[in-house]
PDB file of C-alpha atoms in Angstrom:
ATOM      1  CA  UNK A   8     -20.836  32.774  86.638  1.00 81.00           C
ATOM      2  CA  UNK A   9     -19.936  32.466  90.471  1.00 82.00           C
ATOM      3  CA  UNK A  10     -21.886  36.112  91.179  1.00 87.00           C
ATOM      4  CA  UNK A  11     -19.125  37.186  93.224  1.00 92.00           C
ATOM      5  CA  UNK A  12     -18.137  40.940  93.024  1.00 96.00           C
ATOM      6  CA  UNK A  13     -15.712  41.836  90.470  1.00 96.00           C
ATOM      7  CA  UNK A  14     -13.576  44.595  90.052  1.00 96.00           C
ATOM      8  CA  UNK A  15     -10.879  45.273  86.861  1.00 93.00           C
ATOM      9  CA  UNK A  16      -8.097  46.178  88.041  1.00 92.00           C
ATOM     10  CA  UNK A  17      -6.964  48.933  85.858  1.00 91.00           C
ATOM     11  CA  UNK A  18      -9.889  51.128  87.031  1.00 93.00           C
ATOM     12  CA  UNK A  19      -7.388  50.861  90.134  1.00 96.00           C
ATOM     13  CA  UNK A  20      -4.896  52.426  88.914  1.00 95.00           C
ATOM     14  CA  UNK A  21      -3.461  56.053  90.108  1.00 96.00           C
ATOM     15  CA  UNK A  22      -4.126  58.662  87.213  1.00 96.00           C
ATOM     16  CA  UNK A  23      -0.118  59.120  87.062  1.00 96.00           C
ATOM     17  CA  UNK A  24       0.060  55.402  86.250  1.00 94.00           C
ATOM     18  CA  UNK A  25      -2.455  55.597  83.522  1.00 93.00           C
ATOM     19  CA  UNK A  26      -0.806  58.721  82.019  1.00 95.00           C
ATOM     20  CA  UNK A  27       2.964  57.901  82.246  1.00 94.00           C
ATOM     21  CA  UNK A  28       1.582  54.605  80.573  1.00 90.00           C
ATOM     22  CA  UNK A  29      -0.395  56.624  77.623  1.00 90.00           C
ATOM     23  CA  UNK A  30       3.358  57.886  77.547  1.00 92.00           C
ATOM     24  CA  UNK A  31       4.463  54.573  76.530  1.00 90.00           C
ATOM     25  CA  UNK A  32       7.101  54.478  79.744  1.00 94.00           C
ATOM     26  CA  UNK A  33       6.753  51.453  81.787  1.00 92.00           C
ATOM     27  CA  UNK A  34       5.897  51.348  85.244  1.00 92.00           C
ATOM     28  CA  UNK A  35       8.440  50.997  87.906  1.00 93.00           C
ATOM     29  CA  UNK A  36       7.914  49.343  91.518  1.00 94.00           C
ATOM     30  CA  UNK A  37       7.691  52.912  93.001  1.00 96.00           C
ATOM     31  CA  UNK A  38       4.674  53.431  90.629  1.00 94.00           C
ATOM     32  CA  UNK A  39       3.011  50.176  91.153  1.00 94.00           C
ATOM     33  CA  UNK A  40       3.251  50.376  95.075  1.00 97.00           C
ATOM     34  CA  UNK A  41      -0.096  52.526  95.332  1.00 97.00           C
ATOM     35  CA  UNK A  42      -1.908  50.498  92.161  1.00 96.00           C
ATOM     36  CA  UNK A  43      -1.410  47.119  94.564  1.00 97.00           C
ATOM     37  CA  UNK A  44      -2.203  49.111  97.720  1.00 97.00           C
ATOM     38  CA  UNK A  45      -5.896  49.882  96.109  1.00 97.00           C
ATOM     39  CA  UNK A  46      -6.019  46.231  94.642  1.00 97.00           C
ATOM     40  CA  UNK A  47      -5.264  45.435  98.455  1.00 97.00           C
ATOM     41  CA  UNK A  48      -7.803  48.224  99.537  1.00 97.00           C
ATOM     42  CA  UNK A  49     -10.365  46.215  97.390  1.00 97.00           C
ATOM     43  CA  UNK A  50     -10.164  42.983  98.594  1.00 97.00           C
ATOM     44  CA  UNK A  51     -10.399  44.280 102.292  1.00 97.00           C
ATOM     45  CA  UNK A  52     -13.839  46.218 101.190  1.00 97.00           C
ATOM     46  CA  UNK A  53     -15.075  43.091 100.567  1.00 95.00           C
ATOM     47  CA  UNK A  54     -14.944  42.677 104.188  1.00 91.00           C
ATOM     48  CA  UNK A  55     -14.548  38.455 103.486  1.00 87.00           C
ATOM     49  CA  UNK A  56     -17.191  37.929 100.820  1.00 94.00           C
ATOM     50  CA  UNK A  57     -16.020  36.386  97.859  1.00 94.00           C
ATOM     51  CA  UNK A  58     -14.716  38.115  94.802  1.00 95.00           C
ATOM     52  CA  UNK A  59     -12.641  38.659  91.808  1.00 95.00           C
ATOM     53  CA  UNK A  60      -9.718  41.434  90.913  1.00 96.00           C
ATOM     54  CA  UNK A  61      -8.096  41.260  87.727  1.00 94.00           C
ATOM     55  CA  UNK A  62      -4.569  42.489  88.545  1.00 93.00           C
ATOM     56  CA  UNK A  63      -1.091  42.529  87.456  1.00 90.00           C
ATOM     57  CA  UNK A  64       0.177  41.343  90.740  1.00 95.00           C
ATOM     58  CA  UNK A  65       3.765  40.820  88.035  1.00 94.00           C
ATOM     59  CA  UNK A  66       6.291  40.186  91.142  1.00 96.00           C
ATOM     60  CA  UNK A  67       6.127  38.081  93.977  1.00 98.00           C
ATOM     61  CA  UNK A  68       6.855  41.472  96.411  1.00 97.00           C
ATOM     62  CA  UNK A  69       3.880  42.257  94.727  1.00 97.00           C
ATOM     63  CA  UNK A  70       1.646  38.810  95.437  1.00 97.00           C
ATOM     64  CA  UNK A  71       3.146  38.860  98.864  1.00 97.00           C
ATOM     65  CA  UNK A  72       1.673  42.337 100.233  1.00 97.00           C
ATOM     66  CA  UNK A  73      -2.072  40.978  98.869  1.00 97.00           C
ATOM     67  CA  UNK A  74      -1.731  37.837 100.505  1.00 97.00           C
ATOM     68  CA  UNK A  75      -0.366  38.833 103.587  1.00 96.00           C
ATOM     69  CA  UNK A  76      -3.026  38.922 106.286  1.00 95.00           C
ATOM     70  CA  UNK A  77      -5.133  37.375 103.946  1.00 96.00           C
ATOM     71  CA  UNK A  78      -5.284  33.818 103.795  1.00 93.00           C
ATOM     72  CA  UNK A  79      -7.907  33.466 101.664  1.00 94.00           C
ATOM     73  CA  UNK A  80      -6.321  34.855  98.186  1.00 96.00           C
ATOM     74  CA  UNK A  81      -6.156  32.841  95.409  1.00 96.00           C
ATOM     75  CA  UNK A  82      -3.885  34.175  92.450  1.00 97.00           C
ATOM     76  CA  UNK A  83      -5.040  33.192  88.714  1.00 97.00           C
ATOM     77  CA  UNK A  84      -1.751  33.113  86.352  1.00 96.00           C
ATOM     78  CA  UNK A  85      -2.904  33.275  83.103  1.00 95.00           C
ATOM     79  CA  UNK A  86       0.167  31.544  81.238  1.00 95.00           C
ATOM     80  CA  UNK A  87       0.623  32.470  77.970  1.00 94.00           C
ATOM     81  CA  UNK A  88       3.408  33.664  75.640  1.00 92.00           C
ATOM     82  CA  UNK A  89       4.320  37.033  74.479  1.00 91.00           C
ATOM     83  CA  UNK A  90       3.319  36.797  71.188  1.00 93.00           C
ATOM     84  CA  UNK A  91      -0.450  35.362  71.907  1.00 93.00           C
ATOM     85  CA  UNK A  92      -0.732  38.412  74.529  1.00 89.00           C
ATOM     86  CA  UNK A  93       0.730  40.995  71.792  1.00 88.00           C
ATOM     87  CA  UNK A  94      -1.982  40.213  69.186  1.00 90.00           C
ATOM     88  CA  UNK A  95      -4.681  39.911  71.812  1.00 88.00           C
ATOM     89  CA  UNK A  96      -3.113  44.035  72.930  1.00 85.00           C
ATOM     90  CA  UNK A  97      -3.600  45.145  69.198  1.00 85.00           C
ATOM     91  CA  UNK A  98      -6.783  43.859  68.599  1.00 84.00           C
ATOM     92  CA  UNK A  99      -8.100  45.519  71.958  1.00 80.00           C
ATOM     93  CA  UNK A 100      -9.553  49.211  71.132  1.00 79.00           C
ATOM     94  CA  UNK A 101      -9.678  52.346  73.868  1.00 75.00           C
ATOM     95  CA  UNK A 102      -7.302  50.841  76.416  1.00 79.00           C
ATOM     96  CA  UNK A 103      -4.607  53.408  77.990  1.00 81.00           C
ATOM     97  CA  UNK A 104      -1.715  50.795  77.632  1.00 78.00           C
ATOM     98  CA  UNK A 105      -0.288  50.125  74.211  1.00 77.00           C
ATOM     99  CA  UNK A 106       1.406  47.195  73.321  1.00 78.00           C
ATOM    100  CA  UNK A 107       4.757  48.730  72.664  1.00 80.00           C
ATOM    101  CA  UNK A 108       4.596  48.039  77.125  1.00 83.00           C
ATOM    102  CA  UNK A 109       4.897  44.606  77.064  1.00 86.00           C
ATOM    103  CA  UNK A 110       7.954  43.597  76.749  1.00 89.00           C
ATOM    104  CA  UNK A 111       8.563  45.465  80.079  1.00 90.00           C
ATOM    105  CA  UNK A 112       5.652  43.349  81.560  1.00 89.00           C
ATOM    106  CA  UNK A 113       7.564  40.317  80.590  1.00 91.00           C
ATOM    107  CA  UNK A 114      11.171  41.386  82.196  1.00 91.00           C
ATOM    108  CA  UNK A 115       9.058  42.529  85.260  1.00 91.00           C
ATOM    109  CA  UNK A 116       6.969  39.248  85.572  1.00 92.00           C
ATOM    110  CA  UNK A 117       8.291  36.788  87.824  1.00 97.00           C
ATOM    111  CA  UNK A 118       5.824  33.738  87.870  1.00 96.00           C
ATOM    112  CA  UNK A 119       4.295  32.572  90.994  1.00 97.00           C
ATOM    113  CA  UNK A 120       6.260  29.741  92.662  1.00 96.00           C
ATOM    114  CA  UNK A 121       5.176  26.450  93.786  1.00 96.00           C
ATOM    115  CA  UNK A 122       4.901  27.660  97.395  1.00 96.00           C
ATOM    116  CA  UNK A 123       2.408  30.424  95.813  1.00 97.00           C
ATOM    117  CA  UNK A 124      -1.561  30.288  96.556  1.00 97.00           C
ATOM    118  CA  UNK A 125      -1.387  29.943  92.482  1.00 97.00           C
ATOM    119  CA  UNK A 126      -4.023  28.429  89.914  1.00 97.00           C
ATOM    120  CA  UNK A 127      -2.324  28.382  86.824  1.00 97.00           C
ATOM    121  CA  UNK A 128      -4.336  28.504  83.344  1.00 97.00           C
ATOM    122  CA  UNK A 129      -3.459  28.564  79.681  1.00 97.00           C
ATOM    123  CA  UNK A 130      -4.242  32.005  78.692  1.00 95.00           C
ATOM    124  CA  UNK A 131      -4.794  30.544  74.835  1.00 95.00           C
ATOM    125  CA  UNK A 132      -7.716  28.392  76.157  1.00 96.00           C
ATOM    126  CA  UNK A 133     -11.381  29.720  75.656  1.00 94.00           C
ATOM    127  CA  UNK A 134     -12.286  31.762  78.736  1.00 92.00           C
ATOM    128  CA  UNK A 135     -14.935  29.009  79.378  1.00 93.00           C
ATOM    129  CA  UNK A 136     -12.442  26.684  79.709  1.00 95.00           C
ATOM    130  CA  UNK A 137     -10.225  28.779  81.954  1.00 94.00           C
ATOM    131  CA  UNK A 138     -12.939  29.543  83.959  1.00 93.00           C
ATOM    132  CA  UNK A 139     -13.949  25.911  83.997  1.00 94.00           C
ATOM    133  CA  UNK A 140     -10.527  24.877  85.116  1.00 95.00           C
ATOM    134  CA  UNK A 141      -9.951  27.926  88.187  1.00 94.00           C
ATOM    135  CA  UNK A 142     -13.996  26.772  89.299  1.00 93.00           C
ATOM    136  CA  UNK A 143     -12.593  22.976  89.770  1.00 94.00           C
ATOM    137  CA  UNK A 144      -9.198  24.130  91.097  1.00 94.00           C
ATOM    138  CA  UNK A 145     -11.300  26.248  94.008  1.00 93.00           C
ATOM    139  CA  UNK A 146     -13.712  23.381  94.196  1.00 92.00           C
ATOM    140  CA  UNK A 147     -16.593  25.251  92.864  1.00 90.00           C
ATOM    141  CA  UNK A 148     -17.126  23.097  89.938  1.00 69.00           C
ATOM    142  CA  UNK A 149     -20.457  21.942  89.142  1.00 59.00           C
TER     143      UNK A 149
END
């Protein structure tokens, strides 16, 4: 919609992440250090033009080593609870994370605070809507 560049941000992801994840054995902070380092990488690529990274930025350690030197990013929490995420993971075909994972996304995630560069969304809305609601939130509505 906004023709920015867009990037999904498990084709970031070290191979060892993506196989200890086929595993079924969650991520640690040791093994998500070089995932947000080439989120990170990314953003700096863009070299100030606008884009888009979907990213598990879970932690606020996390959030804090994309924003830093890098005024400009915007996070998108996508709110939602563990059981609307769950059914949305079982439905999805060919992805290297199974569901059986999320409960350790939810004891990792630490939602961004109010001192956060944070839009946050209902993940149950239609992804019109959500996109709807970050445009206005940015300012790029209409």
């Amino acid at each position: 919609r906004l023709s920015w560049a867009f990037e999904d941000g498990d084709d970031l992801h070290p191979a060892a992440n993506i196989a200890k994840m086929k595993r079924g054995e969650p991520l640690n902070d040791d093994d998500r250090a070089p995932y947000i380092a080439n989120v990170a990488a990314w953003i700096d690529a863009l070299a100030g033009a606008p884009g888009v990274v979907s990213c598990s930025a879970l932690k606020r350690a996390y959030r804090d080593v994309l924003t830093k030197d890098r005024p400009f990013v915007r996070f998108v929490y996508q709110e939602a609870s563990k059981e609307l995420i769950r059914e949305r993971m079982i439905h999805r075909k060919g992805h290297f994370m199974p569901p059986s994972l999320l409960d350790s996304q939810f004891e990792a995630l630490e939602p961004p605070g109010p001192d956060e560069p944070a839009i946050t969304v209902a993940a149950a809305l239609s992804v019109e809507a959500q996109v709807d609601a970050i445009a206005a939130a940015l300012g790029l509505a209409g």
